[in-house]
mmCIF file of C-alpha atoms in Angstrom:
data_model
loop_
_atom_site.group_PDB
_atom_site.id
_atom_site.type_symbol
_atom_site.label_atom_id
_atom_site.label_comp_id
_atom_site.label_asym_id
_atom_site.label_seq_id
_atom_site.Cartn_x
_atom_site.Cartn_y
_atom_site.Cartn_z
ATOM 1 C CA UNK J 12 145.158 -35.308 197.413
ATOM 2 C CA UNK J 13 147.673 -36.749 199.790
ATOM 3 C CA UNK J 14 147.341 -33.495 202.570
ATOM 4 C CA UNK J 15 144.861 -34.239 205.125
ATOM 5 C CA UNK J 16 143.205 -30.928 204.611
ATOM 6 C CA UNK J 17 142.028 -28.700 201.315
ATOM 7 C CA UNK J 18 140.614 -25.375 200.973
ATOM 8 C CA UNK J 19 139.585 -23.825 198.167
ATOM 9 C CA UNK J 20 141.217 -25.838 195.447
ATOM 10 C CA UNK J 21 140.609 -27.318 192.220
ATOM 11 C CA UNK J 22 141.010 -30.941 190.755
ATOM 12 C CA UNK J 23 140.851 -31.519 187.275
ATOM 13 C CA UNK J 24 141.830 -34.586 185.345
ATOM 14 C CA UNK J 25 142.129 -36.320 188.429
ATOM 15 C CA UNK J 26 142.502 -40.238 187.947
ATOM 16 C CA UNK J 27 141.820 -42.432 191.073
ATOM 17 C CA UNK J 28 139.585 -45.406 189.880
ATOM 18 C CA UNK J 29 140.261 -47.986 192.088
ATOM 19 C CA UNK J 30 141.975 -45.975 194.810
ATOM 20 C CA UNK J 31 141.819 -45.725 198.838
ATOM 21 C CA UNK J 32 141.624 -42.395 199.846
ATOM 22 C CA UNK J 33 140.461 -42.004 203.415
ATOM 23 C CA UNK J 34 139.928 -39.439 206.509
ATOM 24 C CA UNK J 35 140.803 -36.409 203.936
ATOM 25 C CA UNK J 36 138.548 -33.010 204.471
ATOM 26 C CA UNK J 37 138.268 -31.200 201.192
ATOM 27 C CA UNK J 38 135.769 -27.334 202.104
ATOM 28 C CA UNK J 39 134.876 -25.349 199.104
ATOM 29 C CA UNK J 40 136.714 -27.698 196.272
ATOM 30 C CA UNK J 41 135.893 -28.178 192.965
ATOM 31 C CA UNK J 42 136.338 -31.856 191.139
ATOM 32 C CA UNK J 43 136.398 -31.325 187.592
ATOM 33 C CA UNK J 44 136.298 -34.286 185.264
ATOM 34 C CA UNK J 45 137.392 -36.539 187.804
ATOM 35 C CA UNK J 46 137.282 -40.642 187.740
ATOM 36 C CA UNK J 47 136.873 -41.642 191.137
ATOM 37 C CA UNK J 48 135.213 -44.857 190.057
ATOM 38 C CA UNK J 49 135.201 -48.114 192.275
ATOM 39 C CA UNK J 50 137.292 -46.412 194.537
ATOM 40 C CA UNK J 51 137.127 -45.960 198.688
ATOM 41 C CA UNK J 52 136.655 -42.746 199.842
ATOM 42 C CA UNK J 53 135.347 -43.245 203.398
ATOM 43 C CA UNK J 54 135.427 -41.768 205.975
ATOM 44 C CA UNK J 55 136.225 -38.551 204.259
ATOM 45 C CA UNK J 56 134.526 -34.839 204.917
ATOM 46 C CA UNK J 57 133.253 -32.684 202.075
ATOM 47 C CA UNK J 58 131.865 -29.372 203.072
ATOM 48 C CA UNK J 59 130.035 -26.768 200.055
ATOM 49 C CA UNK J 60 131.914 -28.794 197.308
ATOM 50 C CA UNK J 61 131.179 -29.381 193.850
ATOM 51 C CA UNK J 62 131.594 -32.002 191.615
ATOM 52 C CA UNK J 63 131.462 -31.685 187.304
ATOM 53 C CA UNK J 64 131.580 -34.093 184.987
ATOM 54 C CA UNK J 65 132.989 -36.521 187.160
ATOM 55 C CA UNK J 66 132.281 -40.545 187.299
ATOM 56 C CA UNK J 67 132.243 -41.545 190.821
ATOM 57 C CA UNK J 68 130.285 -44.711 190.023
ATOM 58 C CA UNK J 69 130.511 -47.713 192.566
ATOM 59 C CA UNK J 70 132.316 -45.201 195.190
ATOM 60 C CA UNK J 71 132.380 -46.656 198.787
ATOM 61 C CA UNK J 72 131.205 -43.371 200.701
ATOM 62 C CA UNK J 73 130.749 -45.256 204.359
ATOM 63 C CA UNK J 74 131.046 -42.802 207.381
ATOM 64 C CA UNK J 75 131.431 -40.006 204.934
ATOM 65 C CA UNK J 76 130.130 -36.341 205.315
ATOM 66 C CA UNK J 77 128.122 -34.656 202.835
ATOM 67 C CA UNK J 78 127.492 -31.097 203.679
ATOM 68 C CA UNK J 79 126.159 -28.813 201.011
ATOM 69 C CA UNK J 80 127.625 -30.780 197.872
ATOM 70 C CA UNK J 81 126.387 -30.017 194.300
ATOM 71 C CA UNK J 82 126.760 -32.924 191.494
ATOM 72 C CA UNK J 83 126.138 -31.309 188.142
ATOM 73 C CA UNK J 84 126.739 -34.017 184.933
ATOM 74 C CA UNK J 85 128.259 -37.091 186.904
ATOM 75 C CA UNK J 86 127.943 -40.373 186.962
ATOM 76 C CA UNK J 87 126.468 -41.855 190.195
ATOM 77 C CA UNK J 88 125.525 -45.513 189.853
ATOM 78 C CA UNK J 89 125.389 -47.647 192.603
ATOM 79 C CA UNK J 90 126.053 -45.450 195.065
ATOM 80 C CA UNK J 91 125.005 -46.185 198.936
ATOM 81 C CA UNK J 92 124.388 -42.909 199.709
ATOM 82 C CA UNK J 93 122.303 -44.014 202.861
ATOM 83 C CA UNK J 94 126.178 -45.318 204.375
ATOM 84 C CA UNK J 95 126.888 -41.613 204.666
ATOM 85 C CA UNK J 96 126.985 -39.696 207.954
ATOM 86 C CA UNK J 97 123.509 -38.335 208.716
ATOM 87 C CA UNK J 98 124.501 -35.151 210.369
ATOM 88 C CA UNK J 99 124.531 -32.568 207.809
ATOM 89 C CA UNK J 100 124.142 -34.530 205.148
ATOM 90 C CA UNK J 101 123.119 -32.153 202.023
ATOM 91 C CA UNK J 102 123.647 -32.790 198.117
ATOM 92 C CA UNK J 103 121.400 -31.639 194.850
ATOM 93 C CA UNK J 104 122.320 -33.065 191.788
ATOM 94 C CA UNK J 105 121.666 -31.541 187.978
ATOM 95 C CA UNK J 106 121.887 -33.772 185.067
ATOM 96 C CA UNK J 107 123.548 -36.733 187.001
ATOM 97 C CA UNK J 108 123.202 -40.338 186.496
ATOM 98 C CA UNK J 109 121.906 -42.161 189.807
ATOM 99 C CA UNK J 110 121.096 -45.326 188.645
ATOM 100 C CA UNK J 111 121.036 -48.061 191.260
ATOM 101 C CA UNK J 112 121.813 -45.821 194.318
ATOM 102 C CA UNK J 113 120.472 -45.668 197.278
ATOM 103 C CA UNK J 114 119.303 -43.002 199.922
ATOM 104 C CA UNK J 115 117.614 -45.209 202.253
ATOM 105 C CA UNK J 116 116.457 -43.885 205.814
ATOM 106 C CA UNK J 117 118.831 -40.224 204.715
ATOM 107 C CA UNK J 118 116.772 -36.591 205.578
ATOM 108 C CA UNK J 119 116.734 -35.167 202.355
ATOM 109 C CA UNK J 120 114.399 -31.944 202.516
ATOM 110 C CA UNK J 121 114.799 -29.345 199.559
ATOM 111 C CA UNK J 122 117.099 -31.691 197.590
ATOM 112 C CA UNK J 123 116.530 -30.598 194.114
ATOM 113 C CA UNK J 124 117.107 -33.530 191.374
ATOM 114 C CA UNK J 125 117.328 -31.339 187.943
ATOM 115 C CA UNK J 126 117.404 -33.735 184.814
ATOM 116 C CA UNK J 127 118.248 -36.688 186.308
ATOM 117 C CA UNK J 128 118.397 -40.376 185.566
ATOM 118 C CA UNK J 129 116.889 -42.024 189.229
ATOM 119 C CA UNK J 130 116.429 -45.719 187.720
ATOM 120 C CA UNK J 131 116.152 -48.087 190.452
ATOM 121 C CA UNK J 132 116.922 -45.989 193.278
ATOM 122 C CA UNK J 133 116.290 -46.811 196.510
ATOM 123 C CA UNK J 134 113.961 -43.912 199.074
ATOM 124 C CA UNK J 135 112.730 -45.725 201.865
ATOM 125 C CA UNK J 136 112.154 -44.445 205.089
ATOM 126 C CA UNK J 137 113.782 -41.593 203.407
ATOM 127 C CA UNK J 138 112.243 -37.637 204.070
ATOM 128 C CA UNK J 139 112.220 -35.967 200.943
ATOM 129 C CA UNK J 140 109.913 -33.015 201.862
ATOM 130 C CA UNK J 141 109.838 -30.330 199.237
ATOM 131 C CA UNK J 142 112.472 -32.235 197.037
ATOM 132 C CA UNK J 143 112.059 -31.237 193.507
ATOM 133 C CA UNK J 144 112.353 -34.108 190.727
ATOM 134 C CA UNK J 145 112.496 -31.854 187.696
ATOM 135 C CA UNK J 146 112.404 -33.428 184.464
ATOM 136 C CA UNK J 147 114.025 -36.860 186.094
ATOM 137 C CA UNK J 148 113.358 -40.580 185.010
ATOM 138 C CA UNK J 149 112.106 -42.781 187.801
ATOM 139 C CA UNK J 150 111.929 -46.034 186.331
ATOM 140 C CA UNK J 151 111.698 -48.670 189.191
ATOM 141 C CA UNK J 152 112.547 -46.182 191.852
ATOM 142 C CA UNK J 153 111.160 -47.628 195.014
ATOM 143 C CA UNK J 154 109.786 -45.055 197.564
ATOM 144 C CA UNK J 155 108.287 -46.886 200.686
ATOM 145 C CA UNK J 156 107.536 -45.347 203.802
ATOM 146 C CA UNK J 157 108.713 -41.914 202.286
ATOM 147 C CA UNK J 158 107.936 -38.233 203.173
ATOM 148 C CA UNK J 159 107.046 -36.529 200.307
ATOM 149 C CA UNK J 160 105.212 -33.397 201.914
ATOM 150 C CA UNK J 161 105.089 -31.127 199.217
ATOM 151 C CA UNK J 162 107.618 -32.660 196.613
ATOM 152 C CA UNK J 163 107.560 -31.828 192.652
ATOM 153 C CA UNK J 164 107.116 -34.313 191.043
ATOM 154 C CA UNK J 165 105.530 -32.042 188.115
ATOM 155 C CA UNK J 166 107.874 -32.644 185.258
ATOM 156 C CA UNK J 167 109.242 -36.393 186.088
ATOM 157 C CA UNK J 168 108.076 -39.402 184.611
ATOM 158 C CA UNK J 169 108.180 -43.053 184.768
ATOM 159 C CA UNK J 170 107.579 -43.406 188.780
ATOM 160 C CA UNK J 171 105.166 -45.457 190.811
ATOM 161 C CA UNK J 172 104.594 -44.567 194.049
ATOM 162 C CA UNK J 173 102.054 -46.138 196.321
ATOM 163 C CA UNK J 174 100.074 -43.677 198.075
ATOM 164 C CA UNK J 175 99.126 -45.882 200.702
ATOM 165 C CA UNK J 176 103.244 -46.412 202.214
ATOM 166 C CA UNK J 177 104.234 -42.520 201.743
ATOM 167 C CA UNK J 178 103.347 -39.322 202.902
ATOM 168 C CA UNK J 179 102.016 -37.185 199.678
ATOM 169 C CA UNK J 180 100.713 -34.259 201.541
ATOM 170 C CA UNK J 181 100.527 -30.959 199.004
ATOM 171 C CA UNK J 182 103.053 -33.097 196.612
ATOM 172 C CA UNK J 183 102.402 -31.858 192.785
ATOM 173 C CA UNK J 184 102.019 -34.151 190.030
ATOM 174 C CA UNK J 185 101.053 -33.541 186.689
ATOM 175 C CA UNK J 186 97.870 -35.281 185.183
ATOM 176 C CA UNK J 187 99.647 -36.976 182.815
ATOM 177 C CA UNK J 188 101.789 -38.418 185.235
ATOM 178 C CA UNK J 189 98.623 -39.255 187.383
ATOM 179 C CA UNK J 190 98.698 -43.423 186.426
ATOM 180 C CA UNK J 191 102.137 -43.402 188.939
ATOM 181 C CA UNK J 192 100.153 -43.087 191.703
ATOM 182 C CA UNK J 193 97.054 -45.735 190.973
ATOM 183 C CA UNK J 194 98.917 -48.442 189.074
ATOM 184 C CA UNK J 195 98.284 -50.858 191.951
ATOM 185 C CA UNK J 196 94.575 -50.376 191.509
ATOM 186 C CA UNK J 197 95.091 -52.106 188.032
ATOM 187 C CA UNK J 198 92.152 -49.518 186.590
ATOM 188 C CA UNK J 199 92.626 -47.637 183.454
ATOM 189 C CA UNK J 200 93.032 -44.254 182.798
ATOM 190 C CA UNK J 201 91.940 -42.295 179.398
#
């Protein structure tokens, strides 16, 4: 990882917890079971990338581009997500751990979260029109001020989300899931 530039490569095995790895551009790379943990990876560009079984946990991402990057079983906690450059900026995630993150203030339309852990995660001010929370745990996820125009939220479970701070226009919620939505009102539901 010391070039400036990569291009269709693959990283497996790769060890760099508690590195500094900055203003690299990686386009069309795969990161296979990759610790990247604690480490500073600002100011770096990753363009239709995807990441497997990595742990990037605690990664400093500030100034970084995200365009068209797929997570699918990583670790993600604590990430600041919302220190990420804006322009672009376009990741899905399937069977990740987010835990503690954040995507504060980031446009997020069509993001689709497939089996994911989203405990404590921070969405406000963020757009997440037609997102798609599939089977995801939202335990003390905090969505203020939110667009959530037509987001599925069908399948997940464990959220609260006030429909008085967010937009909820043609979002889809199950039923069962129903008590999210009015737990401020304190009423019960049989």
């Amino acid at each position: 990882m010391e070039n400036l530039i990569h291009v269709h490569k693959t990283f497996e095995k790769v060890n760099y917890t508690d590195k500094k790895i900055n203003n690299r551009e990686f386009e069309d790379c795969v990161f296979k079971n990759c610790d990247f943990s604690n480490s500073d990876f600002s100011y770096n560009t990753y363009i239709d990338c995807e990441f497997i079984d990595c742990n990037l946990s605690m990664i400093q991402l500030s100034s970084s581009s995200l365009k068209t990057v797929v997570f699918k079983n990583c670790k993600l906690l604590g990430i600041h997500f919302h220190n990420c450059d804006d322009f672009l900026f376009s990741v899905n995630f399937q069977d990740c751990v987010l835990d503690y993150s954040s995507f504060s203030n980031k446009k997020m339309p069509k993001t689709q979260f497939i089996t994911c852990s989203l405990r404590e995660v921070t969405f406000i001010g963020t757009n997440l029109s037609n997102a798609n929370f599939d089977n995801c745990d939202l335990e003390g996820t905090l969505f203020n001020d939110t667009i959530l125009k037509e987001a599925n939220f069908k399948t997940a479970y464990n959220y609260k989300i006030d429909p008085e701070f967010n937009l909820l226009k043609k979002a889809k919620f199950s039923t069962k899931g129903i008590h999210g939505l009015l737990d401020k009102y304190d009423i019960k539901i049989e």
